Short mmCIF file of C-alpha atoms and ligand atoms in Angstrom, two decimals:
data_model
loop_
_atom_site.label_atom_id
_atom_site.label_comp_id
_atom_site.label_asym_id
_atom_site.label_seq_id
_atom_site.Cartn_x
_atom_site.Cartn_y
_atom_site.Cartn_z
CA MET A 1 0.00 0.00 0.00
CA ASP A 2 1.66 3.26 -1.05
CA LYS A 3 -1.17 5.63 -0.15
CA PHE A 4 -4.34 5.33 1.86
CA TYR A 5 -7.48 7.43 1.54
CA VAL A 6 -10.26 6.90 4.08
CA THR A 7 -13.55 8.76 4.41
CA THR A 8 -16.51 9.00 6.78
CA PRO A 9 -20.00 9.91 5.69
CA ILE A 10 -20.49 13.65 5.71
CA TYR A 11 -23.04 14.30 8.42
CA TYR A 12 -26.23 16.30 8.03
CA VAL A 13 -26.15 19.54 9.92
CA ASN A 14 -29.80 19.31 10.94
CA ASP A 15 -28.56 17.64 14.12
CA VAL A 16 -25.69 18.09 16.54
CA PRO A 17 -23.10 15.31 16.80
CA HIS A 18 -23.94 12.22 18.83
CA ILE A 19 -22.14 8.96 19.48
CA GLY A 20 -23.56 7.46 16.28
CA HIS A 21 -21.51 9.96 14.28
CA ALA A 22 -18.60 9.49 16.68
CA TYR A 23 -18.64 5.74 16.15
CA THR A 24 -17.83 5.98 12.44
CA THR A 25 -15.50 8.94 12.79
CA VAL A 26 -13.41 7.37 15.56
CA ALA A 27 -13.21 4.16 13.55
CA ALA A 28 -11.92 6.10 10.53
CA ASP A 29 -9.41 7.86 12.76
CA ILE A 30 -8.15 4.52 14.06
CA ILE A 31 -7.62 3.27 10.54
CA ALA A 32 -5.97 6.51 9.45
CA ARG A 33 -3.62 6.41 12.44
CA TYR A 34 -2.77 2.79 11.73
CA TRP A 35 -1.79 3.61 8.14
CA THR A 36 0.02 6.76 9.15
CA ARG A 37 2.33 4.67 11.28
CA LYS A 38 2.85 2.23 8.44
CA ILE A 39 3.33 4.47 5.42
CA GLY A 40 3.81 8.01 6.81
CA SER A 41 1.41 10.89 7.24
CA GLU A 42 2.14 12.32 3.80
CA ASN A 43 0.65 9.16 2.27
CA VAL A 44 -2.57 9.10 4.26
CA PHE A 45 -5.63 11.23 3.65
CA PHE A 46 -8.54 11.16 6.05
CA LEU A 47 -11.60 13.15 5.03
CA THR A 48 -14.70 13.95 7.05
CA GLY A 49 -17.17 16.82 6.95
CA THR A 50 -20.77 17.92 6.71
CA ASP A 51 -23.67 17.55 4.30
CA GLU A 52 -25.34 20.93 4.30
CA HIS A 53 -27.89 21.05 1.50
CA GLY A 54 -31.35 19.58 1.03
CA VAL A 55 -34.84 19.84 2.47
CA LYS A 56 -33.97 18.53 5.90
CA VAL A 57 -31.26 21.11 6.56
CA ALA A 58 -33.33 23.94 5.05
CA GLN A 59 -36.19 22.99 7.39
CA ALA A 60 -33.93 22.82 10.46
CA ALA A 61 -32.58 26.28 9.61
CA LYS A 62 -36.11 27.62 9.25
CA ASP A 63 -37.05 26.14 12.61
CA ALA A 64 -34.03 27.88 14.13
CA ASP A 65 -35.03 31.11 12.40
CA LYS A 66 -31.77 31.29 10.50
CA GLU A 67 -30.57 31.33 6.92
CA PRO A 68 -29.41 27.81 5.94
CA LYS A 69 -25.75 28.76 5.56
CA GLU A 70 -25.68 30.72 8.81
CA TYR A 71 -27.37 27.79 10.51
CA ALA A 72 -24.87 25.31 9.04
CA ASP A 73 -21.99 27.51 10.22
CA SER A 74 -23.27 27.23 13.77
CA ILE A 75 -23.56 23.43 13.65
CA ILE A 76 -20.29 22.57 11.96
CA THR A 77 -18.32 23.99 14.86
CA ARG A 78 -20.14 21.47 17.06
CA PHE A 79 -18.86 18.65 14.86
CA GLN A 80 -15.36 20.06 14.77
CA GLU A 81 -15.33 20.42 18.55
CA ALA A 82 -16.58 16.86 18.98
CA TRP A 83 -13.78 15.50 16.80
CA LYS A 84 -11.25 17.59 18.69
CA ILE A 85 -12.25 16.31 22.11
CA LEU A 86 -12.21 12.77 20.75
CA ASN A 87 -8.73 13.30 19.38
CA VAL A 88 -9.80 12.71 15.79
CA ASN A 89 -7.02 13.79 13.50
CA TYR A 90 -8.71 14.31 10.12
CA ASN A 91 -6.82 15.97 7.27
CA HIS A 92 -9.68 17.99 5.89
CA PHE A 93 -13.19 18.89 6.97
CA ILE A 94 -15.26 19.24 3.83
CA ARG A 95 -18.49 21.24 3.65
CA THR A 96 -20.81 20.81 0.71
CA THR A 97 -21.49 24.56 0.79
CA ASP A 98 -17.86 25.20 -0.08
CA PRO A 99 -17.93 26.81 -3.56
CA LEU A 100 -14.87 24.75 -4.49
CA HIS A 101 -16.90 21.58 -3.89
CA GLU A 102 -19.91 23.02 -5.69
CA ASN A 103 -17.81 23.73 -8.78
CA VAL A 104 -16.60 20.15 -8.99
CA VAL A 105 -20.14 18.81 -8.63
CA LYS A 106 -21.38 21.05 -11.42
CA GLU A 107 -18.51 20.05 -13.67
CA ILE A 108 -19.14 16.33 -13.20
CA LEU A 109 -22.88 16.62 -13.53
CA GLN A 110 -22.50 18.54 -16.76
CA ASN A 111 -20.09 15.89 -17.96
CA ILE A 112 -22.54 13.06 -17.17
CA TYR A 113 -25.29 15.05 -18.89
CA ASN A 114 -23.14 15.60 -21.98
CA LYS A 115 -22.53 11.86 -22.15
CA GLY A 116 -26.26 11.30 -22.41
CA TYR A 117 -26.90 9.64 -19.07
CA ILE A 118 -29.35 12.26 -17.85
CA TYR A 119 -32.81 12.97 -19.24
CA ASP A 120 -35.81 14.93 -18.07
CA GLY A 121 -39.02 13.40 -16.85
CA VAL A 122 -41.67 13.73 -14.20
CA TYR A 123 -41.30 12.27 -10.78
CA GLU A 124 -44.50 11.25 -9.09
CA GLY A 125 -44.39 9.59 -5.73
CA LEU A 126 -43.32 9.86 -2.14
CA TYR A 127 -40.26 11.46 -0.64
CA CYS A 128 -38.93 10.86 2.86
CA GLU A 129 -37.31 14.04 4.11
CA GLY A 130 -35.66 12.12 6.95
CA CYS A 131 -33.77 9.89 4.51
CA GLU A 132 -33.66 12.53 1.79
CA ARG A 133 -34.81 9.97 -0.72
CA PHE A 134 -37.74 8.76 -2.79
CA LEU A 135 -39.64 5.79 -1.48
CA THR A 136 -41.42 3.06 -3.37
CA GLN A 137 -44.81 1.72 -2.29
CA GLU A 138 -43.20 -1.62 -1.35
CA GLU A 139 -40.88 0.11 1.12
CA LEU A 140 -43.68 1.66 3.16
CA VAL A 141 -44.74 0.20 6.48
CA ASP A 142 -48.20 1.44 7.51
CA GLU A 143 -47.88 4.08 4.80
CA LYS A 144 -44.74 5.42 6.48
CA CYS A 145 -40.99 5.25 6.01
CA PRO A 146 -39.74 2.45 8.28
CA LEU A 147 -36.74 4.55 9.35
CA HIS A 148 -38.74 7.71 10.03
CA PRO A 149 -42.17 6.63 11.26
CA ASN A 150 -42.77 10.07 12.79
CA LYS A 151 -42.28 11.87 9.50
CA LYS A 152 -45.03 11.50 6.95
CA PRO A 153 -43.55 10.92 3.47
CA VAL A 154 -44.35 13.87 1.23
CA TYR A 155 -46.20 13.28 -2.03
CA GLN A 156 -44.69 15.11 -4.95
CA LYS A 157 -45.16 15.40 -8.64
CA GLU A 158 -42.65 17.56 -10.40
CA LYS A 159 -40.34 17.82 -13.33
CA ASN A 160 -37.00 16.23 -12.44
CA TYR A 161 -33.88 15.14 -14.21
CA PHE A 162 -33.28 11.41 -14.14
CA PHE A 163 -30.05 9.49 -14.17
CA LYS A 164 -29.98 6.31 -16.28
CA LEU A 165 -29.11 4.06 -13.38
CA SER A 166 -30.74 1.09 -15.09
CA ASN A 167 -28.04 1.17 -17.79
CA PHE A 168 -25.45 0.10 -15.25
CA LYS A 169 -27.15 -2.89 -13.67
CA ASP A 170 -25.07 -5.68 -15.21
CA GLN A 171 -21.85 -3.79 -14.81
CA LEU A 172 -22.57 -3.10 -11.14
CA ILE A 173 -23.36 -6.73 -10.45
CA GLU A 174 -20.09 -7.79 -11.99
CA LEU A 175 -18.01 -5.16 -10.19
CA PHE A 176 -19.49 -6.09 -6.84
CA GLN A 177 -19.37 -9.82 -7.46
CA ASN A 178 -15.68 -9.84 -8.30
CA ASP A 179 -14.80 -7.31 -5.59
CA THR A 180 -13.49 -4.69 -7.99
CA TYR A 181 -15.45 -2.52 -5.60
CA GLN A 182 -15.38 -4.58 -2.46
CA ILE A 183 -18.44 -4.41 -0.22
CA LEU A 184 -17.75 -5.48 3.35
CA PRO A 185 -18.85 -7.27 5.49
CA LEU A 186 -19.74 -10.08 3.12
CA SER A 187 -23.37 -10.14 4.32
CA ARG A 188 -23.75 -6.56 3.05
CA LYS A 189 -22.35 -7.49 -0.33
CA ASN A 190 -24.91 -10.27 -0.58
CA GLU A 191 -27.65 -7.91 0.50
CA ILE A 192 -26.80 -5.45 -2.29
CA LEU A 193 -26.40 -8.18 -4.90
CA GLY A 194 -29.76 -9.55 -3.82
CA LYS A 195 -31.43 -6.18 -4.23
CA LEU A 196 -29.84 -5.76 -7.62
CA GLN A 197 -31.59 -8.91 -8.83
CA SER A 198 -34.87 -7.05 -9.03
CA GLU A 199 -35.51 -4.32 -11.51
CA LEU A 200 -33.18 -1.33 -11.22
CA GLN A 201 -35.02 1.90 -11.91
CA ASP A 202 -33.57 5.20 -13.03
CA VAL A 203 -33.30 7.77 -10.24
CA SER A 204 -34.26 11.37 -10.02
CA ILE A 205 -31.16 13.51 -9.49
CA SER A 206 -32.69 16.96 -9.26
CA ARG A 207 -35.52 18.70 -7.43
CA ALA A 208 -37.75 21.47 -8.69
CA GLY A 209 -39.29 22.42 -5.38
CA VAL A 210 -36.12 22.64 -3.35
CA SER A 211 -33.92 25.70 -3.59
CA TRP A 212 -31.27 25.00 -0.95
CA GLY A 213 -28.59 23.22 -2.94
CA ILE A 214 -26.41 23.34 -6.01
CA PRO A 215 -28.22 24.57 -9.14
CA VAL A 216 -28.23 22.08 -12.01
CA PRO A 217 -25.65 23.61 -14.39
CA TRP A 218 -27.73 23.38 -17.60
CA ASP A 219 -31.05 24.27 -15.95
CA THR A 220 -30.64 26.50 -12.92
CA LYS A 221 -34.31 26.29 -12.00
CA GLN A 222 -33.56 22.79 -10.79
CA THR A 223 -31.47 21.93 -7.74
CA THR A 224 -29.07 18.99 -7.63
CA TYR A 225 -30.41 16.15 -5.50
CA VAL A 226 -28.67 16.34 -2.14
CA TRP A 227 -27.30 12.79 -2.28
CA VAL A 228 -25.57 13.33 -5.62
CA ASP A 229 -24.04 16.53 -4.29
CA ALA A 230 -22.98 14.75 -1.09
CA LEU A 231 -21.45 11.64 -2.64
CA PHE A 232 -19.17 13.69 -4.83
CA ASN A 233 -17.51 15.20 -1.74
CA TYR A 234 -15.19 12.21 -1.68
CA TYR A 235 -13.92 13.07 -5.12
CA SER A 236 -14.12 16.86 -5.02
CA ALA A 237 -11.78 17.15 -2.03
CA THR A 238 -9.03 15.43 -4.00
CA ARG A 239 -9.59 17.90 -6.81
CA PHE A 240 -9.76 21.25 -5.09
CA LEU A 241 -7.27 20.68 -2.29
CA GLU A 242 -3.63 21.13 -3.08
CA ASN A 243 -1.56 17.98 -3.60
CA LYS A 244 -4.39 15.58 -2.96
CA GLU A 245 -5.01 14.29 -6.48
CA LYS A 246 -2.84 11.27 -5.86
CA PHE A 247 -5.28 10.05 -3.24
CA TRP A 248 -8.12 9.37 -5.68
CA PRO A 249 -9.64 6.76 -5.77
CA THR A 250 -10.72 6.21 -2.18
CA ASP A 251 -9.28 3.13 -0.49
CA LEU A 252 -12.01 2.86 2.09
CA HIS A 253 -15.41 4.44 2.52
CA LEU A 254 -16.53 3.87 6.08
CA ILE A 255 -20.28 4.18 6.56
CA GLY A 256 -23.22 2.95 8.61
CA LYS A 257 -25.41 0.27 7.06
CA ASP A 258 -28.25 2.80 6.61
CA ILE A 259 -26.56 4.41 3.63
CA LEU A 260 -25.13 1.38 1.88
CA TRP A 261 -27.32 1.54 -1.25
CA PHE A 262 -26.12 5.07 -1.94
CA HIS A 263 -22.49 4.10 -1.40
CA THR A 264 -22.66 1.11 -3.69
CA VAL A 265 -25.24 1.23 -6.45
CA ILE A 266 -25.76 4.98 -6.84
CA TRP A 267 -22.18 6.07 -6.17
CA ILE A 268 -20.50 3.55 -8.42
CA ALA A 269 -22.97 4.09 -11.26
CA LEU A 270 -22.37 7.85 -11.13
CA LEU A 271 -18.63 7.28 -11.26
CA LEU A 272 -18.99 4.85 -14.15
CA ALA A 273 -21.04 7.43 -16.01
CA ALA A 274 -18.40 10.08 -15.32
CA GLU A 275 -15.71 7.58 -16.36
CA LEU A 276 -13.73 8.12 -13.17
CA PRO A 277 -11.56 5.51 -11.44
CA LEU A 278 -13.54 3.54 -8.87
CA PRO A 279 -12.99 3.43 -5.10
CA LYS A 280 -11.61 0.18 -3.75
CA ARG A 281 -13.80 -0.70 -0.84
CA VAL A 282 -16.76 0.23 1.32
CA PHE A 283 -17.30 -1.08 4.82
CA ALA A 284 -20.74 -0.71 6.39
CA HIS A 285 -20.81 -1.06 10.15
CA GLY A 286 -23.89 -1.91 12.14
CA PHE A 287 -26.25 0.29 14.07
CA PHE A 288 -26.46 0.46 17.80
CA THR A 289 -29.23 1.10 20.23
CA ILE A 290 -29.00 2.64 23.68
CA ASN A 291 -30.27 0.37 26.42
CA GLY A 292 -32.07 -1.61 23.76
CA GLN A 293 -33.84 1.39 22.31
CA LYS A 294 -33.31 3.37 19.15
CA MET A 295 -31.34 6.52 19.95
CA SER A 296 -33.70 9.44 19.47
CA LYS A 297 -34.33 12.95 20.65
CA SER A 298 -37.91 12.14 21.55
CA LEU A 299 -36.80 9.31 23.84
CA GLY A 300 -34.17 11.61 25.35
CA ASN A 301 -31.49 8.90 25.20
CA VAL A 302 -29.08 10.55 22.79
CA ILE A 303 -25.50 10.45 24.07
CA SER A 304 -23.18 13.23 23.00
CA PRO A 305 -19.44 12.75 22.45
CA GLN A 306 -18.88 15.28 25.26
CA GLU A 307 -20.78 13.16 27.79
CA LEU A 308 -18.75 10.12 26.86
CA VAL A 309 -15.45 11.97 27.15
CA ASP A 310 -16.47 13.61 30.44
CA LYS A 311 -17.21 10.24 31.92
CA PHE A 312 -14.31 8.16 30.64
CA GLY A 313 -11.73 10.49 29.09
CA ALA A 314 -11.02 10.68 25.34
CA ASP A 315 -8.85 7.61 24.97
CA ALA A 316 -11.08 5.34 26.98
CA ALA A 317 -14.15 6.68 25.16
CA ARG A 318 -12.57 5.70 21.85
CA TYR A 319 -11.66 2.29 23.21
CA LEU A 320 -15.14 1.69 24.56
CA LEU A 321 -16.84 2.64 21.31
CA LEU A 322 -14.95 -0.05 19.45
CA SER A 323 -14.76 -2.78 22.06
CA GLU A 324 -18.39 -3.29 22.97
CA PHE A 325 -19.47 -5.37 19.96
CA PRO A 326 -17.97 -6.48 16.63
CA PHE A 327 -17.53 -3.74 14.08
CA GLY A 328 -19.94 -4.57 11.29
CA GLU A 329 -22.65 -5.98 13.55
CA ASP A 330 -25.49 -4.27 15.35
CA GLY A 331 -25.04 -3.71 19.04
CA ASP A 332 -26.16 -1.92 22.14
CA PHE A 333 -24.55 0.65 24.42
CA SER A 334 -25.44 1.71 27.92
CA PHE A 335 -23.46 3.65 30.47
CA ASP A 336 -23.67 0.68 32.82
CA LYS A 337 -22.15 -1.71 30.31
CA LEU A 338 -19.47 0.79 29.33
CA LYS A 339 -18.54 1.29 32.96
CA ILE A 340 -18.17 -2.45 33.51
CA ARG A 341 -15.92 -2.78 30.49
CA TYR A 342 -13.90 0.29 31.45
CA ASN A 343 -13.20 -1.10 34.90
CA ALA A 344 -12.44 -4.61 33.63
CA ASP A 345 -10.29 -3.89 30.56
CA LEU A 346 -8.78 -0.53 31.37
CA ALA A 347 -8.72 0.11 35.11
CA ASN A 348 -8.04 -3.50 36.18
CA GLY A 349 -6.47 -4.68 32.94
CA LEU A 350 -4.12 -2.27 31.23
CA GLY A 351 -4.01 0.32 34.02
CA ASN A 352 -3.18 -2.24 36.66
CA LEU A 353 -0.52 -3.89 34.49
CA VAL A 354 1.25 -0.59 33.90
CA ALA A 355 1.01 0.42 37.56
CA ARG A 356 2.35 -2.90 38.84
CA VAL A 357 5.29 -3.03 36.46
CA ALA A 358 6.25 0.63 36.91
CA LYS A 359 6.19 0.27 40.69
CA LEU A 360 8.30 -2.89 40.64
CA ALA A 361 10.75 -1.28 38.24
CA GLU A 362 11.12 1.66 40.63
CA GLN A 363 11.51 -0.55 43.69
CA SER A 364 14.08 -2.71 41.93
CA GLY A 365 16.45 0.23 41.49
CA LEU A 366 17.50 -1.37 38.18
CA GLU A 367 18.14 0.40 34.91
CA PHE A 368 16.47 -0.58 31.66
CA THR A 369 17.60 0.13 28.12
CA ASP A 370 15.07 1.51 25.71
CA SER A 371 14.22 -0.57 22.70
CA GLU A 372 12.06 0.24 19.69
CA GLU A 373 8.97 -1.90 19.76
CA LYS A 374 7.03 -2.03 16.51
CA PRO A 375 3.74 -3.87 16.26
CA SER A 376 4.30 -6.87 14.07
CA GLN A 377 1.47 -9.20 14.95
CA GLU A 378 0.12 -10.67 11.78
CA LYS A 379 -3.30 -11.33 13.25
CA TYR A 380 -3.60 -7.72 14.31
CA ASP A 381 -2.50 -6.36 10.93
CA THR A 382 -4.86 -8.60 9.03
CA ALA A 383 -7.74 -7.65 11.31
CA ILE A 384 -7.21 -3.89 10.92
CA GLN A 385 -6.64 -4.18 7.20
CA GLN A 386 -9.90 -6.09 6.86
CA THR A 387 -11.61 -3.40 8.98
CA ASN A 388 -12.17 -5.90 11.80
CA LEU A 389 -11.48 -3.23 14.37
CA HIS A 390 -12.99 -5.18 17.21
CA GLN A 391 -10.81 -8.19 16.48
CA ALA A 392 -7.58 -6.17 16.27
CA LEU A 393 -8.43 -4.68 19.63
CA ALA A 394 -9.02 -8.13 21.04
CA VAL A 395 -5.48 -9.13 19.98
CA ALA A 396 -4.05 -6.20 21.95
CA ILE A 397 -6.19 -6.76 25.00
CA GLU A 398 -5.31 -10.44 25.04
CA GLN A 399 -1.65 -9.39 25.37
CA VAL A 400 -2.58 -7.38 28.44
CA ARG A 401 -4.25 -10.41 29.93
CA ILE A 402 -1.25 -12.62 29.18
CA LEU A 403 1.15 -10.09 30.71
CA ASN A 404 -0.94 -9.76 33.86
CA GLN A 405 -1.02 -13.54 34.11
CA PHE A 406 2.75 -13.67 33.65
CA ILE A 407 3.20 -11.34 36.66
CA ASP A 408 0.92 -13.51 38.77
CA GLN A 409 2.92 -16.60 37.83
CA LYS A 410 6.40 -15.12 38.29
CA GLU A 411 5.54 -13.20 41.47
CA PRO A 412 8.31 -10.63 40.92
CA TRP A 413 7.62 -9.07 44.34
CA ASN A 414 9.09 -12.24 45.86
CA LEU A 415 12.16 -11.97 43.63
CA LEU A 416 12.53 -8.41 44.88
CA LYS A 417 12.18 -9.47 48.51
CA GLU A 418 14.66 -12.29 48.05
CA GLY A 419 17.15 -9.98 46.32
CA LYS A 420 17.21 -12.10 43.11
CA LYS A 421 18.17 -9.15 40.93
CA GLU A 422 19.13 -11.02 37.78
CA GLU A 423 15.93 -13.00 37.67
CA LEU A 424 13.91 -9.91 38.52
CA LYS A 425 15.54 -7.99 35.71
CA THR A 426 14.70 -10.69 33.17
CA VAL A 427 11.08 -10.76 34.30
CA LEU A 428 10.75 -6.98 34.26
CA GLU A 429 12.42 -6.64 30.88
CA HIS A 430 9.99 -9.12 29.43
CA LEU A 431 7.07 -7.20 30.91
CA ILE A 432 8.32 -3.80 29.79
CA LYS A 433 8.86 -5.06 26.27
CA GLY A 434 5.37 -6.58 26.30
CA ILE A 435 3.83 -3.36 27.57
CA LYS A 436 5.50 -1.34 24.84
CA THR A 437 4.47 -3.75 22.10
CA THR A 438 0.91 -3.74 23.38
CA SER A 439 0.87 0.04 23.64
CA ASN A 440 1.94 0.24 20.04
CA LEU A 441 -0.91 -2.02 19.05
CA LEU A 442 -3.31 0.10 21.07
CA TYR A 443 -1.95 3.36 19.68
CA PRO A 444 -4.52 3.89 16.90
CA TYR A 445 -7.31 3.35 19.46
CA MET A 446 -5.84 5.23 22.42
CA PRO A 447 -3.17 7.52 20.98
CA ASN A 448 -2.50 9.69 24.03
CA ILE A 449 -2.38 7.00 26.65
CA SER A 450 -0.30 4.72 24.47
CA GLU A 451 2.26 7.44 23.93
CA THR A 452 2.29 8.22 27.65
CA ILE A 453 2.96 4.58 28.46
CA ILE A 454 5.74 4.23 25.91
CA GLU A 455 7.36 7.42 27.16
CA HIS A 456 7.05 6.26 30.76
CA PHE A 457 8.87 3.00 30.11
CA LYS A 458 11.66 4.57 28.13
CA GLY A 459 14.22 4.08 30.92
CA PRO A 460 16.90 3.85 31.99
CA ILE A 461 15.23 4.75 35.30
CA ILE A 462 11.58 3.81 35.51
CA THR A 463 9.47 5.34 38.26
CA ALA A 464 6.06 4.43 39.63
CA SER A 465 3.23 5.87 37.53
CA GLN A 466 0.04 7.80 38.18
CA PRO A 467 -3.09 5.71 37.64
CA LEU A 468 -3.99 5.85 33.94
CA PHE A 469 -7.58 4.76 34.35
CA PRO A 470 -9.01 5.58 37.77
CA ARG A 471 -11.71 3.10 38.67
CA ILE A 472 -15.24 4.36 38.14
CA ALA A 473 -17.69 3.49 40.90
N1 MSP B 1 -25.52 13.02 4.99
C1 MSP B 1 -25.70 11.61 4.88
C2 MSP B 1 -24.43 10.94 4.42
C3 MSP B 1 -23.86 11.43 3.15
S1 MSP B 1 -22.36 10.67 2.78
C4 MSP B 1 -22.02 11.11 1.22
C5 MSP B 1 -26.12 11.04 6.22
N2 MSP B 1 -25.84 11.77 7.29
S2 MSP B 1 -26.24 11.39 8.81
O1 MSP B 1 -25.92 12.56 9.59
O2 MSP B 1 -27.56 10.92 8.87
O3 MSP B 1 -25.24 10.28 9.23
C6 MSP B 1 -25.47 8.91 9.03
C7 MSP B 1 -24.31 8.15 9.63
O4 MSP B 1 -24.21 8.39 11.06
C8 MSP B 1 -24.44 6.64 9.55
O5 MSP B 1 -24.09 6.12 8.31
C9 MSP B 1 -23.47 6.23 10.63
O6 MSP B 1 -22.17 6.44 10.14
C10 MSP B 1 -23.75 7.25 11.71
N3 MSP B 1 -24.78 6.81 12.67
C11 MSP B 1 -25.86 7.54 13.04
N4 MSP B 1 -26.55 6.86 14.00
C12 MSP B 1 -25.94 5.70 14.29
C13 MSP B 1 -26.20 4.61 15.15
N5 MSP B 1 -27.22 4.59 15.98
N6 MSP B 1 -25.34 3.54 15.11
C14 MSP B 1 -24.24 3.54 14.28
N7 MSP B 1 -23.99 4.55 13.46
C15 MSP B 1 -24.79 5.65 13.42
O7 MSP B 1 -26.66 9.96 6.21
#
């Protein structure tokens, strides 16, 4: 791998950041940090940002009595703050209201139009403003969108431009089947291939009744459909930012399973129409509930990144997000469960290991030479490279368990008491080496604490340490 380009979805600004957004963004940061260590920061590009056009955002701005752009400006700082407190080190924060992005979208759309893949027609049917997409009759549950049962789908009949999605059906099937564009996990690939078996209809890519968005270049009375505008962010950033061209195509699009159709069928067909090189892979993670319930404002169970960081600290918050259930599957969070895991894995596990070894090293009065410890575990590398973030973490945490067990077996405090310096030194050196290796493995997940640990065990003199993860009652 000579370069790595990873993206998150760009989040709608109709809402402030919550741990759903944090989940994907922290995961992308972990992957970006992993690759940065492997191939250098100049070869990694990590893009996140906000999706600021469309009906939903325009409505939220209206409710807040603001102009859409002014409203978006006030929300994006919330996202940027959230990523800062979570130690997310993105390279660029893209906004779809950036004129530089808008220009690229117009250019590509015009290009697709010139190639004959866009025609005008009339759209008649239902639109879910929550999803920002058209719904078919078959998708409705009790006449409502299953994902937004509180929002009545809006009937519309208007002139729209349509994209000839149906032209690409066979090509898409082939590209997905042979992993030219790899859809992970495998179950998601099968889900998309299954859906592609039924008839693939052309899609509307413009709106007549919506003004908040990018005007269609050849007919400015129409506004570009928000999803088309949004998807192209991944490409536009590599065009308008300096020295980023080399990063196209994307190596990994990280998304939640809710937006998989857009990131497979629609996205790849648009790129095929524009004759652009295709991204390599998309990974759709699962969705989580809070205490078994869907996270929602009306239920009052939305957890903000700030709350999580206040309770556990940034590094532990990142760890907890990824350790609770396998990345790719659905799961559940609750403060109670997070607290149990924090105390078990971090306070009693890693924290206790570091504290015990540092204290023994101090008491021993011995000196230790520093050695470079690079993560080399094959299992760990394969797991991260396959986006099995939960599994890679398990490899690291297993090391912690083994090292704690090693201390219990060797009972170095007895060696200290009995003055067996040589033996004690061998045991401590093994532990220090193990701690450093493990910290390196944990680095993408817990960058600050890992660096603190590595620095602490640098030697030659090692002193007792402050508790890294105070127990939470
Ligand atoms: N703006 C579109 C994406 C455009 S990308 C070209 C969008 N935005 S969103 O604000 O609704 O964000 C959706 C994403 O938030 C999901 O794909 C997922 O990454 C994250 N999640 C939101 N709630 C979540 C959970 N409850 N669980 C896991 N991820 C969640 O869709």
